[in-house]
Every structure is written in C-alpha cells, then in structure tokens.
Coordinates of C-alpha atoms and ligand atoms in Angstrom, one line a residue:
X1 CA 8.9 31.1 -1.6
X2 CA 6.1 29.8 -4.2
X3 CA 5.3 32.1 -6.5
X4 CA 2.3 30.5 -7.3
X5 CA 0.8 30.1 -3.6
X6 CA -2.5 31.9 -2.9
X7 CA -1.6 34.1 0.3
X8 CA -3.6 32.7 3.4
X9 CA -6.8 34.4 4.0
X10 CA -7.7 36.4 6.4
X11 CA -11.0 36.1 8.6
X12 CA -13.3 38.7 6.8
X13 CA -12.3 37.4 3.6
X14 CA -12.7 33.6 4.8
X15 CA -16.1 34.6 6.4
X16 CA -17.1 36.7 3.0
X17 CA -16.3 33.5 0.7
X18 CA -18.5 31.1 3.6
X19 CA -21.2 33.5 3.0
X20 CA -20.7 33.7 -0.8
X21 CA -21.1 29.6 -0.4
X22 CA -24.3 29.7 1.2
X23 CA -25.6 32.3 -1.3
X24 CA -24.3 29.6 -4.0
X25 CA -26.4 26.8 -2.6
X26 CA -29.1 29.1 -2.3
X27 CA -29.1 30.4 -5.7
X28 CA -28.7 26.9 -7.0
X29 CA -31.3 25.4 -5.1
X30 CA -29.2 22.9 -3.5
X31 CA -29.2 21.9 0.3
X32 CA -26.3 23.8 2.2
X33 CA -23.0 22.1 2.9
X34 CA -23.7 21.3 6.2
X35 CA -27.3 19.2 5.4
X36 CA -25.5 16.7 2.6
X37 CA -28.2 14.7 1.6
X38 CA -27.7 10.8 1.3
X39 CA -27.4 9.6 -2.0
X40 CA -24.1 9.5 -4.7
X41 CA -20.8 10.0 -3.4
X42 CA -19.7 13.6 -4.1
X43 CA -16.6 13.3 -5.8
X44 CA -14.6 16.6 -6.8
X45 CA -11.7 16.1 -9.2
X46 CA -9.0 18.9 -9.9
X47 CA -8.6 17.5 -13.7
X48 CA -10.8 16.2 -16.1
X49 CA -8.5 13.2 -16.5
X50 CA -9.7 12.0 -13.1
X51 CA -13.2 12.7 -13.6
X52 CA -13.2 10.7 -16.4
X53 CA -12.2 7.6 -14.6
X54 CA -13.4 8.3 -11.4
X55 CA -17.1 8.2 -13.8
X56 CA -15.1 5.0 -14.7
X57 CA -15.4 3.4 -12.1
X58 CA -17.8 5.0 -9.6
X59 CA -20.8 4.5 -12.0
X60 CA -23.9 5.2 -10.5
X61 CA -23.0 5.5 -7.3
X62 CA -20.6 9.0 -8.0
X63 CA -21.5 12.0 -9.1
X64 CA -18.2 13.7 -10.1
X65 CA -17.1 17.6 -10.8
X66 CA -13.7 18.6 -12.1
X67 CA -12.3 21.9 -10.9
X68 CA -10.3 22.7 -13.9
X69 CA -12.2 21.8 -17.3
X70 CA -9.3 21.2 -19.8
X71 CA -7.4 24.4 -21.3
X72 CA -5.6 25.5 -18.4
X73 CA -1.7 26.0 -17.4
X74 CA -2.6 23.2 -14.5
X75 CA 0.2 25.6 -12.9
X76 CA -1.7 28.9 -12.7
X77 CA -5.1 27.6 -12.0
X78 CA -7.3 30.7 -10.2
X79 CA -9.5 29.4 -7.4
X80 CA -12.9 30.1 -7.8
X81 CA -16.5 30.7 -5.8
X82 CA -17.6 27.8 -7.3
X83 CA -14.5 25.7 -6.3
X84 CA -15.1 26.5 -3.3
X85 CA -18.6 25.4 -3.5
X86 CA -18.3 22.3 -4.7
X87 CA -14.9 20.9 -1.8
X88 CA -17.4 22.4 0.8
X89 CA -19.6 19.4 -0.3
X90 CA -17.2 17.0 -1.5
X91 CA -17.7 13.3 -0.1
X92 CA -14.3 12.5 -1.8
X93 CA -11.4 15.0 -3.5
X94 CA -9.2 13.2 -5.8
X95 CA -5.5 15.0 -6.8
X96 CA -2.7 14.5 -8.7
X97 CA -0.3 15.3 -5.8
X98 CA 3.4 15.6 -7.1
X99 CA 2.9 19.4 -5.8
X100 CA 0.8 20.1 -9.7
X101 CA -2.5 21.5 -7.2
X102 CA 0.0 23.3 -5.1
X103 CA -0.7 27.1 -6.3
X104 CA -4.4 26.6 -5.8
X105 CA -5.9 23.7 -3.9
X106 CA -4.3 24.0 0.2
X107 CA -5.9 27.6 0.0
X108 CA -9.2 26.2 -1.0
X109 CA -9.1 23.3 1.2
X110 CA -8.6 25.6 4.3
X111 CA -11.4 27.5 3.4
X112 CA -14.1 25.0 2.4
X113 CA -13.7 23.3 5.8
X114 CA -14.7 20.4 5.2
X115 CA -12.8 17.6 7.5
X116 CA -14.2 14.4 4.8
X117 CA -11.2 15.7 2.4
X118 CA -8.8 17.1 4.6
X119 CA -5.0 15.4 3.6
X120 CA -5.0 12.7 5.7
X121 CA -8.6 11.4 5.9
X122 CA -10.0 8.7 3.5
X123 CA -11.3 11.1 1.4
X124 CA -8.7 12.9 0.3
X125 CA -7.2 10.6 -2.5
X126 CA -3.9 11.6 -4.6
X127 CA -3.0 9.3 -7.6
X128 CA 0.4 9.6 -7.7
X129 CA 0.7 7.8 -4.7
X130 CA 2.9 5.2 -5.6
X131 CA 4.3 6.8 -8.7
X132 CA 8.0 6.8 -9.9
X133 CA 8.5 10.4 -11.1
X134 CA 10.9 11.2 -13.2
X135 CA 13.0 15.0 -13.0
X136 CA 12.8 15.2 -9.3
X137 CA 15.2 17.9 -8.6
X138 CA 18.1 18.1 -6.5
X139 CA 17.8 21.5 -5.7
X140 CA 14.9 23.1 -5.2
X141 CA 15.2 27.2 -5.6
X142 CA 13.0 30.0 -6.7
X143 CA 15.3 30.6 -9.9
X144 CA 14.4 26.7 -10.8
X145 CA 10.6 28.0 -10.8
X146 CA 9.6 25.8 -8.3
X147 CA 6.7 24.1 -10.1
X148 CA 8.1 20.6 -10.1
X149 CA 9.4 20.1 -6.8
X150 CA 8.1 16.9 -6.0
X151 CA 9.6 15.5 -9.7
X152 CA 7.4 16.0 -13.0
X153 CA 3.4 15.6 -11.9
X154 CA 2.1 15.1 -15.3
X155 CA 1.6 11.3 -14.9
X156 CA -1.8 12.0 -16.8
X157 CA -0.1 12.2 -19.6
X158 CA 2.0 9.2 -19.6
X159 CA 0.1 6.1 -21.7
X160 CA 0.0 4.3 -18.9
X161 CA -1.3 6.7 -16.4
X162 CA -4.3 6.0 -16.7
X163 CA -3.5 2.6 -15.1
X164 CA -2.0 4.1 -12.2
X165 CA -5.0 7.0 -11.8
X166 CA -7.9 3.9 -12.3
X167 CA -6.0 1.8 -9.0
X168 CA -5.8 4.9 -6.8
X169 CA -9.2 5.8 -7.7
X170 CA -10.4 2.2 -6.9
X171 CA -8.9 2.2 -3.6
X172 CA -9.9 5.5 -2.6
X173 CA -14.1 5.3 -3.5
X174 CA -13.4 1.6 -1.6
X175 CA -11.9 3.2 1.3
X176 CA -15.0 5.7 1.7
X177 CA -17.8 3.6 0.6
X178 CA -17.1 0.0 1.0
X179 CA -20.6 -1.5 0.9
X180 CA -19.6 -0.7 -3.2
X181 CA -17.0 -2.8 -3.6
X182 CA -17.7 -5.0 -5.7
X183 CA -19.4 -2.8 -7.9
X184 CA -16.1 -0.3 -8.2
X185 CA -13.5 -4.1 -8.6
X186 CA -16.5 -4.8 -11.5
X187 CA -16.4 -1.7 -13.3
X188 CA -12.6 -1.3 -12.9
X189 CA -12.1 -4.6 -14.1
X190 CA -13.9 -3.7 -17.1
X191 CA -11.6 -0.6 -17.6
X192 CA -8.4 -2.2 -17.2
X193 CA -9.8 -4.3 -20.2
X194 CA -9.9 -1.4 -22.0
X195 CA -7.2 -0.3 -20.9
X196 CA -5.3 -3.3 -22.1
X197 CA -6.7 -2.7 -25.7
X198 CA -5.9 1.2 -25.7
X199 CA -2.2 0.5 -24.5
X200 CA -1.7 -2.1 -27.4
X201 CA -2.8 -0.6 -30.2
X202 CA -0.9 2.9 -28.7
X203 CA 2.4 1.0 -28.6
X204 CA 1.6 -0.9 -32.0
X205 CA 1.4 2.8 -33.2
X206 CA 4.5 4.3 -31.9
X207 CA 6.9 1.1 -32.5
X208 CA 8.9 3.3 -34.9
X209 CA 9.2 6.2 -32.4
X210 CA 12.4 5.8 -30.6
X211 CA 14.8 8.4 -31.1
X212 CA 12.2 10.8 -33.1
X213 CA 13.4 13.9 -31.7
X214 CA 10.7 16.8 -29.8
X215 CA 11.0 20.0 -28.4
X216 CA 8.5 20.9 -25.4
X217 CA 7.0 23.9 -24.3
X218 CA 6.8 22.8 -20.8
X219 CA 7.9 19.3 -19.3
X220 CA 4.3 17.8 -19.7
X221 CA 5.3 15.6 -22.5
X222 CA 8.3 13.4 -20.6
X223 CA 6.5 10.7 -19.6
X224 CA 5.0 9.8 -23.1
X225 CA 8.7 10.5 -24.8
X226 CA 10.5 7.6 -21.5
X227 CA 7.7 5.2 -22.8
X228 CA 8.7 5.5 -26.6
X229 CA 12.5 6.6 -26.3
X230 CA 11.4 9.7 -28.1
X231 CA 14.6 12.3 -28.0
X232 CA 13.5 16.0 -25.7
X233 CA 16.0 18.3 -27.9
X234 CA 14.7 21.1 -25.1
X235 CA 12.4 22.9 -23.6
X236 CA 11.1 26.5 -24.7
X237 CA 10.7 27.4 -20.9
X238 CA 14.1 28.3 -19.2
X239 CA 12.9 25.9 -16.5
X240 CA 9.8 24.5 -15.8
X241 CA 7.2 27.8 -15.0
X242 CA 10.0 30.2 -15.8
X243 CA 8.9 31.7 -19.7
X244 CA 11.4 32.0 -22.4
X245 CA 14.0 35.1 -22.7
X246 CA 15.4 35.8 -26.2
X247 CA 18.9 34.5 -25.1
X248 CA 17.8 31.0 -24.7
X249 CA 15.2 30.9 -27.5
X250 CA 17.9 31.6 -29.9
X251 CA 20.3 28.9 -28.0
X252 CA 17.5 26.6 -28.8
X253 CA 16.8 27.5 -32.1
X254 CA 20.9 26.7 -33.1
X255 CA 20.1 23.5 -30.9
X256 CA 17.3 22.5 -33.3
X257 CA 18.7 23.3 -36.4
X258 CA 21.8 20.8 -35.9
X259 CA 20.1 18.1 -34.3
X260 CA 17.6 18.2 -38.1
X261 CA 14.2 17.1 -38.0
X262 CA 12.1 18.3 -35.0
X263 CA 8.4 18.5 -33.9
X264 CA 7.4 21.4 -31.2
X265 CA 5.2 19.9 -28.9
X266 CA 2.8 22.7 -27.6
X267 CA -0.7 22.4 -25.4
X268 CA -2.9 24.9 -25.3
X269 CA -2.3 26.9 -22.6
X270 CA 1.4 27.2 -24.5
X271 CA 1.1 27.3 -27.8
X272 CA 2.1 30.7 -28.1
X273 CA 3.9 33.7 -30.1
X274 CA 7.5 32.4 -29.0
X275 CA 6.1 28.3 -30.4
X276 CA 5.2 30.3 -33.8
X277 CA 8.8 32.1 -33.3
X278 CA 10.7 28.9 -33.3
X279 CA 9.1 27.3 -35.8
X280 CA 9.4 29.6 -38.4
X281 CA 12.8 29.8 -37.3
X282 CA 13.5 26.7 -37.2
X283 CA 10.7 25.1 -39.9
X284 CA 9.9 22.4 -37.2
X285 CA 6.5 21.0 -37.4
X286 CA 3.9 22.5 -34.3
X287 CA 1.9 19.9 -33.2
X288 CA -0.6 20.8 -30.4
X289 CA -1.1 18.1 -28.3
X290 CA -3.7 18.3 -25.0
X291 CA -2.3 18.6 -21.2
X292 CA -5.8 17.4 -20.0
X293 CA -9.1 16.4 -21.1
X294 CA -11.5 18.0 -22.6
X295 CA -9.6 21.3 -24.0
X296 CA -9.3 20.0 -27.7
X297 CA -12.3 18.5 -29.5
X298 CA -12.9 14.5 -29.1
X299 CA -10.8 14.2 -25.5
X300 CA -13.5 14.1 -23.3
X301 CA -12.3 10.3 -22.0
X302 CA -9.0 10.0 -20.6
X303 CA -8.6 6.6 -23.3
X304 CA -9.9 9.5 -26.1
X305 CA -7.3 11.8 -25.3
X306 CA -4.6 9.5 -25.4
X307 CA -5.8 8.5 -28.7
X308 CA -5.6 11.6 -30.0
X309 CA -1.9 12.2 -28.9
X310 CA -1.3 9.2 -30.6
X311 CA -2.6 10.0 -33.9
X312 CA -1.4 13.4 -33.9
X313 CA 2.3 12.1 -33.2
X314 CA 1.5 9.5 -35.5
X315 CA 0.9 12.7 -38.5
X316 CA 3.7 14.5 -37.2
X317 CA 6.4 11.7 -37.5
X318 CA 4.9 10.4 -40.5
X319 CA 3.9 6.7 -38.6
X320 CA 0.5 5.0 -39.3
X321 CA -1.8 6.1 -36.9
X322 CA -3.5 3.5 -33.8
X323 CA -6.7 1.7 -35.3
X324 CA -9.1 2.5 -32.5
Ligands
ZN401 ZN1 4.4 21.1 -15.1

C-alpha cells in the first residue's frame, strides 16, 4: 500500500469539491470549466521547473500555472480547491511521472474530470518519458517507503534536465496545438541555445568535483552527484520517505567522520533539527540547495536555479564559482 495515496472519494465529497469549483470560477470571475473560452493554451504544471519552460517555449500562446510553488516535500504535496480548479480547465497538464505526483495528482485528476488531460490523451504530457533513471529498485515494499518506485524522479535536478523537460514540453504543446509549431521549434531552439551556454559554464564550474564527498537528506541530489562523480557518503533518511531514527543517524555520523571532509546537502523542505544534529556532530558544512524553483530567492527560471546550485556547491567545496 502507498502511504502517500489520497483515498478515493466518495460521491458527496466529489460532488461537494464540483460545487466548490464552480463557486471558484464564480468568485473569480472566470467562465466555468465547461465554457473554456478560445484563446492561450491552458497549461497546468505540478512544478515550477516545468512552468518555467513550458513559459519557455509556449510564449504567448500559453498561459501556464504550477500546482506546487517551490518549498514543498514534492512527496507530501496536499491537493487543494484551487488544484482542482485550475486541471478542471487545463488545455494541457505536464508531469514529472517517475511516480514523484503519485500521492496527490490520480486523486485530483479523477475528480477534475476533464477528459483533455486524462493519462493517455495528448494533453497529458510526462517529461520523464524517455528518461534513464537511476535507483530503480528491485524490490518494491512498504518498509522501502515506496516513494521511488519507478527509480529516482528528480530529473529536475539533474543539469541537464532541463534538456530533457524543454523536448517533452516541445512535443507535447505540438501535439495539442500544432498550427504553433513553428513558433514552439523557434523559441525552443532559442532555449537549447541557452541551454548550451548554462551547461558549459556549469561543467567549467564543477571540473574539480569528482570524488568531493556529500551526504543527502533525501535522494534529490543523485543526478547532479552521476554528472560530476561527486561521492553520496549517505542519506539521512533510512530510505527514501522513511525519516531518520537515532540508530542510523549515529551510523552515519561514524560514517562521516571517517570518510573526512563532507558537505550535508539539505532543501528546504529537509533542512531540519536532525541536518543541524549531524552537522554539529560531525562539523560538516550545511549547504541548502533547492528541490524546485522558486523556494530560495533568485530560482524563479529553471537555468537560475541551476545556477545557484552551482555556486553554492562551488562555496561549499571551495571551487570558483560559474561566470553567468
Ligand atoms: Zn524523492
């Protein structure tokens, strides 16, 4: 069983959260679901990271809301009214996938009702389609947590996900709305350019990286540590979405202190009393780095965000930092 799945609703509740939609559009002063005007593309997001680039490269013919805004566990997001709201007038949904959406989104889908995004139709687009993930377990079982059984779904984090999320996001508005084309292939083009410059000057920065040695609070951070060799000492969590117990904080805190110099990697959801635990245990450097967009001042772009990974690695390892 998933601990995290929102238990299937039941009529009155379903009807009660319809009627709590229409109030919304009311209140709001916007047309009810069922009128959608003509105009942009409605596209809902679950991060901020996709919003970013679907804004990218949808321009002006997208107008794009994210469901989460930037600080939370991306595993324990709550489903909201106004979730609800916007999928019941969504043109296009874009995901992760990899199972990250699991606790919150198949609930909200079923109750928005709204066949343009169901899984399956064009307008349900999932960016890691076509992903390699890495950690994807051999056994899945409650004790493991459960939260990565599809293999780790933080691709968003990985410096060159934003690649990967700008081509699924490409084909996806192209799919729905292909009379804009050549408009999305233009603007995309334009971000891969920048794309091209970001990724340089991040791997100029972290060319000294290999082998630097990191703790994690959660497995968000494994894709950026493959793409520079960096060394994962451990993770605070038992197992990814299982917290800490004493026993194997102290494990870890032996772990740390033989293996020498190591940097905590924390996001903001995690940085937490046992982080601050460790690290005076331990004196390893804390370095709070961002799971998404737009939870830590100056990541409101998908390339910003990355930047500021870079240059807070860069501080912690004592590396020059990228020249943006
Ligand atoms: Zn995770």
């Amino acid at each position: 069983m998933n601990r995290n799945k929102i238990p299937d609703m039941d009529i009155p509740r379903r009807t009660l959260l319809q009627a709590a939609i229409l109030a919304a559009c009311i209140a709001l002063g916007l047309p009810a679901p069922a009128a959608a005007a003509s105009g942009p593309l409605r596209v809902v997001t679950t991060l901020p990271d996709l919003a970013d680039v679907a804004r990218r490269i949808g321009g002006d013919r997208v107008e794009v809301t994210s469901l989460t805004k930037g600080r939370e566990n991306l595993h324990h997001v709550v489903a909201r009214p106004s979730h609800l709201v916007a999928l019941s007038r969504a043109d296009v949904l874009v995901q992760v996938g990899l199972s990250l959406e699991m606790g919150f989104l198949p609930g909200l889908l079923e109750n928005a009702n709204n066949p343009k995004i169901r899984p399956g139709s064009p307008g349900f687009v999932s960016v890691s389609v076509g992903w390699s993930a890495l950690n994807i377990p051999t056994v899945v079982s409650r004790k493991d947590g459960d939260v990565h059984p599809d293999g780790n779904p933080h691709l968003n984090l990985d410096p060159r996900g934003g690649r990967q999320i700008a081509e699924r996001i490409l084909a996806g508005l192209v799919a729905v709305d292909p009379e804009g084309q050549s408009a999305y292939e233009t603007r995309a083009a334009q971000y891969r350019k920048e794309l091209d410059a970001a990724e340089a000057r991040w791997d100029a920065a972290a060319k000294d990286w290999s082998g630097k040695k990191i703790v994690v609070y959660h497995m968000e951070y494994d894709y950026l540590a493959r793409r520079y060799g960096l060394e994962i000492v451990g993770t605070i969590e038992t197992k990814p979405g299982i917290p800490p117990t004493p026993g194997h904080i102290a494990e870890l805190v032996e772990k740390m202190k033989s293996a020498g110099s190591v940097v905590i990697l924390t996001a903001p959801w995690s940085n937490s009393g046992e982080v601050e635990q460790i690290a005076k245990a331990t004196g390893a450097q804390v370095v709070e780095l961002p799971n998404q967009c737009g939870g830590i001042a100056g990541t409101d772009t998908w390339i910003g965000m990355q930047d500021l990974m870079h240059e807070r690695l860069a501080r912690a390892f004592g590396t020059a930092a990228p020249k943006r």
